[in-house]
Short mmCIF file of C-alpha atoms and ligand atoms in Angstrom, two decimals:
data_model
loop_
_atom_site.label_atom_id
_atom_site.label_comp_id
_atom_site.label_asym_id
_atom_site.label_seq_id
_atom_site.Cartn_x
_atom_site.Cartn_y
_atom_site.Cartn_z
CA UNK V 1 -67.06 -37.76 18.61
CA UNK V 2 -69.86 -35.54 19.58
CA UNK V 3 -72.80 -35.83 17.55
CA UNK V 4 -75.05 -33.40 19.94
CA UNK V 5 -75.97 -29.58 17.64
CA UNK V 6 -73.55 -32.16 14.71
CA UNK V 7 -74.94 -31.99 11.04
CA UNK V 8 -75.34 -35.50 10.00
CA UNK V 9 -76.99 -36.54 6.80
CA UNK V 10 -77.87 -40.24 6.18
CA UNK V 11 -78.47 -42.25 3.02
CA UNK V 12 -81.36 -44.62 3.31
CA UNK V 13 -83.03 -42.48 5.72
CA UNK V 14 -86.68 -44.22 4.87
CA UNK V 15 -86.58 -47.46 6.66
CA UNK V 16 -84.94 -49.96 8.36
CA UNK V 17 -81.40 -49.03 10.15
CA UNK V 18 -81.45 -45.79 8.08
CA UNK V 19 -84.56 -44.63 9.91
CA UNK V 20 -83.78 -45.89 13.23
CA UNK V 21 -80.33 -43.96 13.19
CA UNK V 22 -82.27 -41.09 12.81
CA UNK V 23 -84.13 -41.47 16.01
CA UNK V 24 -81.24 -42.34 17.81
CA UNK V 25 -79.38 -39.39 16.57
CA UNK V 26 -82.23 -36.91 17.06
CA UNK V 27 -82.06 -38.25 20.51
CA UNK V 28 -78.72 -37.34 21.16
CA UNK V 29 -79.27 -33.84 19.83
CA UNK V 30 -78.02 -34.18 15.93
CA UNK V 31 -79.90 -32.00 13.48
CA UNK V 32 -80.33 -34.32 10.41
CA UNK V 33 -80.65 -34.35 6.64
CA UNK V 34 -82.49 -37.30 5.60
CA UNK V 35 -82.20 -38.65 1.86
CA UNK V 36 -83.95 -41.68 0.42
CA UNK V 37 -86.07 -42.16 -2.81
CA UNK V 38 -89.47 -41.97 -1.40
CA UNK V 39 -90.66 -38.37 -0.29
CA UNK V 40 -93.92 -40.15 1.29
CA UNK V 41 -91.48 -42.06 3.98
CA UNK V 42 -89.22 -39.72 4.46
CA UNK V 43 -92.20 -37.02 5.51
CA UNK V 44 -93.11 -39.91 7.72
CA UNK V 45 -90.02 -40.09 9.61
CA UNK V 46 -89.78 -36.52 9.54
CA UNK V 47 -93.12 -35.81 10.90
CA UNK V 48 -92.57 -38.57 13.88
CA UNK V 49 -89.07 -37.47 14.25
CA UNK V 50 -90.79 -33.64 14.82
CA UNK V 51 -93.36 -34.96 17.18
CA UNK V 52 -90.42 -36.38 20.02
CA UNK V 53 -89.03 -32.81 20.10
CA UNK V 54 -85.45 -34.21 20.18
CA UNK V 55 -84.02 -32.00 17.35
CA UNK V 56 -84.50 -28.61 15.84
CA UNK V 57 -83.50 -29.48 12.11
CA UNK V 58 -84.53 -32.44 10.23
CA UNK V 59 -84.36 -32.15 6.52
CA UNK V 60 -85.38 -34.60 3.60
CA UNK V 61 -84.24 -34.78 0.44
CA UNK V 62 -86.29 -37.32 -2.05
CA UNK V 63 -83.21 -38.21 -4.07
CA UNK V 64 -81.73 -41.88 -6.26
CA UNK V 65 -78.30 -41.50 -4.86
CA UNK V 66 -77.25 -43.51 -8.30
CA UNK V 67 -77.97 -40.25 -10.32
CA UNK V 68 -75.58 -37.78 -10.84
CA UNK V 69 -78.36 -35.02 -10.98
CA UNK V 70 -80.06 -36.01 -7.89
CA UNK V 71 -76.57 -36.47 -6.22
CA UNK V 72 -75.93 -33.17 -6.99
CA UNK V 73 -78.99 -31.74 -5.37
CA UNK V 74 -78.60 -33.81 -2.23
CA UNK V 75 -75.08 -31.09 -2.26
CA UNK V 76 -77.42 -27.94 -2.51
CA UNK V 77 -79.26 -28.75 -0.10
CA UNK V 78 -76.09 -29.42 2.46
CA UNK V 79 -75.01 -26.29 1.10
CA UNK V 80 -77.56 -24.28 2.29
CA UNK V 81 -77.02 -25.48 5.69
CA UNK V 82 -73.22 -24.74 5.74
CA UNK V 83 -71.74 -27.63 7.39
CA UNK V 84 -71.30 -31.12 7.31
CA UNK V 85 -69.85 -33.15 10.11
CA UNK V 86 -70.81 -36.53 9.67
CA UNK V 87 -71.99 -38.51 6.25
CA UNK V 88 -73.64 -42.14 6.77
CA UNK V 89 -73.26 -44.04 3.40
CA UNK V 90 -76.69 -46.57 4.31
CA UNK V 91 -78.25 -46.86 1.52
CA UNK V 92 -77.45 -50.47 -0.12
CA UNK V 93 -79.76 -53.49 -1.80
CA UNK V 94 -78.84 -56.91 -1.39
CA UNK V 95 -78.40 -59.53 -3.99
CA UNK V 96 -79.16 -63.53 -3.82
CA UNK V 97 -78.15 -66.02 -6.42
CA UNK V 98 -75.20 -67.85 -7.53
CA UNK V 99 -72.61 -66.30 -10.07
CA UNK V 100 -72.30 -68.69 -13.01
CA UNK V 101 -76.77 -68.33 -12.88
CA UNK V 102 -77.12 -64.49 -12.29
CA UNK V 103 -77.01 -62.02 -15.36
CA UNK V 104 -74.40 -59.55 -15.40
CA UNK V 105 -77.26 -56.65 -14.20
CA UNK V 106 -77.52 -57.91 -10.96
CA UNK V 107 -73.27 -57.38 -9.89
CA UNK V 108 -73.71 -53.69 -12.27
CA UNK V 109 -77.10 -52.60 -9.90
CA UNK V 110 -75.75 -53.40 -6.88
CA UNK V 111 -72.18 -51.88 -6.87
CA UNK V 112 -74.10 -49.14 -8.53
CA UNK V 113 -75.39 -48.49 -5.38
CA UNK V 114 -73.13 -50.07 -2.78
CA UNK V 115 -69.87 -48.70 -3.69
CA UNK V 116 -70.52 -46.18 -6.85
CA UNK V 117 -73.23 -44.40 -5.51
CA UNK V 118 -71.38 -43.97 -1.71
CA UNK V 119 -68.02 -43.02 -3.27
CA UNK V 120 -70.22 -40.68 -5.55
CA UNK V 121 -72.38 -38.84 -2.92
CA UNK V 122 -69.12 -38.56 -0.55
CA UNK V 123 -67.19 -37.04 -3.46
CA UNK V 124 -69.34 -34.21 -3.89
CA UNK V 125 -69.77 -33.84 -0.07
CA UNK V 126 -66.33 -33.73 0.49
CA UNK V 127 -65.76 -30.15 0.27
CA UNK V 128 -68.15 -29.37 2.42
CA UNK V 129 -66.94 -31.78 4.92
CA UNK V 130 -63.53 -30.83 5.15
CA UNK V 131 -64.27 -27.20 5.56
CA UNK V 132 -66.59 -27.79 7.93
CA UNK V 133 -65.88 -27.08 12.07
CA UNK V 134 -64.26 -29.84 14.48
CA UNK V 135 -64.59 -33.76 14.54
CA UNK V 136 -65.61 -34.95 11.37
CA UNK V 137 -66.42 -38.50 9.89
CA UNK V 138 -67.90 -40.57 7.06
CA UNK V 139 -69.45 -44.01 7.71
CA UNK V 140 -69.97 -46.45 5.62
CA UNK V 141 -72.60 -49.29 6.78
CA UNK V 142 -71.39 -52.44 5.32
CA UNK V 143 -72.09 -56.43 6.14
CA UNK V 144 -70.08 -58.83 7.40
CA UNK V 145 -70.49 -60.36 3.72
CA UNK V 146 -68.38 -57.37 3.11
CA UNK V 147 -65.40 -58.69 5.12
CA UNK V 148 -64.99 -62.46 3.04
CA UNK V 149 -66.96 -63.64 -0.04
CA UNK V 150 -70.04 -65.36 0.83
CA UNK V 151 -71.80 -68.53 -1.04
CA UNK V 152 -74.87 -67.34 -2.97
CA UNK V 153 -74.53 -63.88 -2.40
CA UNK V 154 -71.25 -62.96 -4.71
CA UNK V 155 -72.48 -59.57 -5.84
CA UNK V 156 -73.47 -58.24 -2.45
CA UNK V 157 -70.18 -59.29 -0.84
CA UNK V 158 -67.80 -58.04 -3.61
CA UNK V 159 -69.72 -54.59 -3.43
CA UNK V 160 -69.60 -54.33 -0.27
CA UNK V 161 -65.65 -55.42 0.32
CA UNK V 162 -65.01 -52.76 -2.21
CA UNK V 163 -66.49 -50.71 -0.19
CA UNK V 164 -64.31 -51.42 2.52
CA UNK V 165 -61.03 -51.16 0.60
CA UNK V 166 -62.15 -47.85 -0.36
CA UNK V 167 -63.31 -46.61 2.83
CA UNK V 168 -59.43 -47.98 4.51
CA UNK V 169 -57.92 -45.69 1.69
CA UNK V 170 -59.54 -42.67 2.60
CA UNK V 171 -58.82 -43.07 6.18
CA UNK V 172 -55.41 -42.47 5.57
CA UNK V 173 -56.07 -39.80 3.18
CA UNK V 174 -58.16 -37.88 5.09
CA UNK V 175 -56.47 -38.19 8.36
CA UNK V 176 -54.70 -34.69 8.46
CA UNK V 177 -58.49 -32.97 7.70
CA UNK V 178 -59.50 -34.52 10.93
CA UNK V 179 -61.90 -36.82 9.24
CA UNK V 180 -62.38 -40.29 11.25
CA UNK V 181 -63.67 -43.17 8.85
CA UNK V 182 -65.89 -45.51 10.27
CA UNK V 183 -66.94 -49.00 8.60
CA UNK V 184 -70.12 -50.52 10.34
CA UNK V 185 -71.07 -54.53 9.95
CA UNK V 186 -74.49 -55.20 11.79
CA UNK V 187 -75.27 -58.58 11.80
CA UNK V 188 -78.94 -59.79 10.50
CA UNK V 189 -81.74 -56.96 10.94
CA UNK V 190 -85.02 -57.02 10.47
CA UNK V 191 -85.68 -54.67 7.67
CA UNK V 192 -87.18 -54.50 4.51
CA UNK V 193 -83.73 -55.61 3.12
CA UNK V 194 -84.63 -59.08 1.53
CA UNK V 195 -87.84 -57.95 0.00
CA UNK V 196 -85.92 -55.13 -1.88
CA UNK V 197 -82.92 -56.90 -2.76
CA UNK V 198 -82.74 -58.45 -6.43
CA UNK V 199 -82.55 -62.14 -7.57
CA UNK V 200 -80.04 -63.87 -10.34
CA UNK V 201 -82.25 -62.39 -13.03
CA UNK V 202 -82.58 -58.82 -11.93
CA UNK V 203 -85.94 -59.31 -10.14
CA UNK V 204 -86.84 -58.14 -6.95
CA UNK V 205 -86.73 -60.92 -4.28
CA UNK V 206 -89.40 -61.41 -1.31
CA UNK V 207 -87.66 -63.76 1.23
CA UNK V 208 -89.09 -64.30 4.90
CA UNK V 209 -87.40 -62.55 7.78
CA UNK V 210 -85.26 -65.92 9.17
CA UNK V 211 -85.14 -66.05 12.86
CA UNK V 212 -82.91 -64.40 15.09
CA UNK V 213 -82.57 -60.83 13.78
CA UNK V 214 -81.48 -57.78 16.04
CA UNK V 215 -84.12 -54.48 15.59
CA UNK V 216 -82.95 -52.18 13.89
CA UNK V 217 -83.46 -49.89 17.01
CA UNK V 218 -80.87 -52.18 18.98
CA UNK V 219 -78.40 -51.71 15.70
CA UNK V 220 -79.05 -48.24 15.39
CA UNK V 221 -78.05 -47.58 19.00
CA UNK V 222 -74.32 -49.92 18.12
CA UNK V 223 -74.03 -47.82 15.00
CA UNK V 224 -74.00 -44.23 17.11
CA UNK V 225 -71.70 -45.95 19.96
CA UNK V 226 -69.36 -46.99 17.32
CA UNK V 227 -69.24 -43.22 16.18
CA UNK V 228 -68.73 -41.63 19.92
CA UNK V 229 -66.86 -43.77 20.27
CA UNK V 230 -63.92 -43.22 17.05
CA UNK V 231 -64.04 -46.65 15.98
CA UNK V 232 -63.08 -48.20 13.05
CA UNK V 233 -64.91 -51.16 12.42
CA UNK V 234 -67.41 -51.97 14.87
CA UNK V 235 -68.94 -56.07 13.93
CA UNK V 236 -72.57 -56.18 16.07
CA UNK V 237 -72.59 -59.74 16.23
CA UNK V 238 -70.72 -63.13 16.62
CA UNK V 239 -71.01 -64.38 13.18
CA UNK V 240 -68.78 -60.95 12.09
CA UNK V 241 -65.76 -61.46 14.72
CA UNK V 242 -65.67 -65.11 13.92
CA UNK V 243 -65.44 -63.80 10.32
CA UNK V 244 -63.28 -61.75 10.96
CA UNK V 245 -60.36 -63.71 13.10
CA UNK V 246 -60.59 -66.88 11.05
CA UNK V 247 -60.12 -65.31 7.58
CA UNK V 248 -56.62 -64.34 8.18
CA UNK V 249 -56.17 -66.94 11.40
CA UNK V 250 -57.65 -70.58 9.86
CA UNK V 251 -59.27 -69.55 6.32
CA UNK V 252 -59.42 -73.36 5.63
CA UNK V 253 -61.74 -73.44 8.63
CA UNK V 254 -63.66 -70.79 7.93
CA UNK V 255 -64.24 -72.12 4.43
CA UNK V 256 -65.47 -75.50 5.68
CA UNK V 257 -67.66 -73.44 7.98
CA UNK V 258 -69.41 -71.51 5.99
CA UNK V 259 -69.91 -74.33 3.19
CA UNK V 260 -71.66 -76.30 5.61
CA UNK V 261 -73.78 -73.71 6.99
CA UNK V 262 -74.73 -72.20 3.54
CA UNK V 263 -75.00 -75.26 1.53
CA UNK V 264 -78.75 -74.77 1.42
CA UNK V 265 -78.38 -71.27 -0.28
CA UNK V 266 -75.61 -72.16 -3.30
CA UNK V 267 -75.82 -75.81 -4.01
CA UNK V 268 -78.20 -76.59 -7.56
CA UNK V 269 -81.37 -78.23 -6.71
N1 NAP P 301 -80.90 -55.84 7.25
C1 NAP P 301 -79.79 -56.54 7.42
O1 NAP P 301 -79.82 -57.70 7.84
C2 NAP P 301 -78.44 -55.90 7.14
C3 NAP P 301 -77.30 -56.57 7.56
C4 NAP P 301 -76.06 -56.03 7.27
C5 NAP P 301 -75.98 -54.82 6.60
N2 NAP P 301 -77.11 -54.18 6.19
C6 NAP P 301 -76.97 -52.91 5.44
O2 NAP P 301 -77.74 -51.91 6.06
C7 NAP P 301 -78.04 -50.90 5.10
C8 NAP P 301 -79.51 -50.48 5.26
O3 NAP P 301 -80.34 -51.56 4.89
P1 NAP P 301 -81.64 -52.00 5.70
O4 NAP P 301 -81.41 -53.36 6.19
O5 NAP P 301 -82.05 -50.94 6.64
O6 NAP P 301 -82.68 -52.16 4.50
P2 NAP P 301 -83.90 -51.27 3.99
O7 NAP P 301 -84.91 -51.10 5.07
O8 NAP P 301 -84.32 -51.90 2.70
O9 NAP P 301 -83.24 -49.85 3.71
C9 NAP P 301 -82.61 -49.51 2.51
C10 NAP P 301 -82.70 -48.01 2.36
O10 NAP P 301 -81.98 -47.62 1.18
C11 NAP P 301 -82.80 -46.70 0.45
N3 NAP P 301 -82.43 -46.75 -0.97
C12 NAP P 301 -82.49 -47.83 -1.79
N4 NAP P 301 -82.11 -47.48 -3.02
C13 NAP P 301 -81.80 -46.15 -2.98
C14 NAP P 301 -81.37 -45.21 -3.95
N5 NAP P 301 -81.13 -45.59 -5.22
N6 NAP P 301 -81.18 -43.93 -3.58
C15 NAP P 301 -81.40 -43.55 -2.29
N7 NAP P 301 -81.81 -44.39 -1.33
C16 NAP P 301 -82.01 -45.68 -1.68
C17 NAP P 301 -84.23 -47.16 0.73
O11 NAP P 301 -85.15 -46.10 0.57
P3 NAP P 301 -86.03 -45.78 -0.74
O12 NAP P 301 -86.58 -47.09 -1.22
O13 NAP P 301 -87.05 -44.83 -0.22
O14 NAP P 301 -85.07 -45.15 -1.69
C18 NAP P 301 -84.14 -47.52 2.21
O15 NAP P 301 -84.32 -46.37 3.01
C19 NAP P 301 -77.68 -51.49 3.73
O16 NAP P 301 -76.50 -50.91 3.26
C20 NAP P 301 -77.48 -52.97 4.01
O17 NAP P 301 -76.54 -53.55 3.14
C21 NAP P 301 -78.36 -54.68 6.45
#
């Protein structure tokens, strides 16, 4: 896939992976439409993206890609540019807590905007997308939580793996408008992630950055690879290939791995 002169709009444009896709993207040419919640970041990235010189077009759009209204908007504005060749679902909130001690808001909030807001926001783009010029595709960026049900973090993983189910439906569905699907699981980042994310009560967690995280830059760069590239799935780290052989290959193993290496995050004090 070419991305170079490519409309690409990306959810989550404001900070962490979101933002550094942008620069990578403006790098290779893309003109972008940036849409987040905060109009004071996204000028930010706008404004730094302008000063590199990479790209001619960089729109924002301040938008809550929950709403209906604001979804909505986010269309007018793609509308006015004609075209739309690639859509990157990013936008997502994490989730900590056990099930049988979080309240029923947390699961609602984040499939609200893990799956329902993504399946939303590409619904209404659709159109555009499929009558839009050459190599198309929709990404969805996802977790390698998404790919088996992790231990203290039940409401980000089921969001997330419905997610994926969708995004393998529409891959055959979509195939004759020549629109690839891509499903994208980077590893640990450092972002502002875990000090957005929400607790078992609904609050808004503030959990240290644990060691070991890639830069967003570095995932960013695997993200855009994975799109020149046509790939499906693309897993940035080991922890997501192990995942992913040993759930269908030695699940018992994989469940005795991850309960030891989680215990710490879903046993009761
Ligand atoms: N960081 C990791 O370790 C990691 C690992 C695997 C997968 N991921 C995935 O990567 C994606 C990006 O997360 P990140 O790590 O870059 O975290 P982040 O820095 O917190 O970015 C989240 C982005 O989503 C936007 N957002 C949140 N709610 C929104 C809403 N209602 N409407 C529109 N935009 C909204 C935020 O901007 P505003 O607040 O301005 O709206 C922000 O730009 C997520 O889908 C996450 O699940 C992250």
């Amino acid at each position: 896939m070419r991305l170079q002169e490519r409309n690409v709009l990306i959810t989550g444009a404001s900070s962490g992976i979101g933002e550094a896709t942008a620069r990578v993207l403006a790098a290779r040419g893309a003109r972008l439409i940036l849409v987040a919640r905060r109009s004071n970041e996204l000028e930010r990235v706008q404004a730094s993206l302008r000063k590199t010189g990479n790209t001619q077009q960089i729109e924002i759009v301040s938008a809550d890609i929950t709403r209906d209204s604001d979804r909505k908007r986010v269309r007018k504005t793609v509308e006015r540019l004609g075209e739309l060749h690639v859509l990157i679902n990013n936008a997502g909130i994490t989730a900590h807590g056990r099930y049988d001690e979080s309240v029923p808001a947390v699961l609602r909030k984040t499939f609200e905007l893990n799956f329902f807001a993504a399946t939303e926001l590409t619904g209404e783009l659709l159109p555009i997308i499929k009558r839009s010029s050459g190599d198309k595709m929709i990404v969805y960026v996802s977790t390698p939580s998404g790919l088996y049900g992790i231990p203290g973090r039940f409401a980000y993983s089921s969001s997330k793996a419905a997610g994926h189910a969708w995004m393998e439906s529409i891959r055959f569905e979509l195939e004759q408008d020549h629109i690839q699907t891509l499903i994208f699981c980077p590893g640990y980042t450092r972002t502002a992630l875990r000090t957005s994310g929400l607790d078992e009560k609904g609050q808004i967690i503030s959990e240290e950055q644990a060691r070991g995280a890639a830069s967003p830059e570095h995932i960013a760069s695997l993200l855009c690879r994975g799109m020149e590239r046509n790939r499906r799935l693309v897993l940035t780290n080991l922890n997501g290939r192990v995942i992913y052989l040993l759930r269908t290959l030695a699940p018992g193993l994989l469940f005795r791995l991850i309960s030891k290496k989680l215990k710490k995050d879903f046993h009761r004090a």
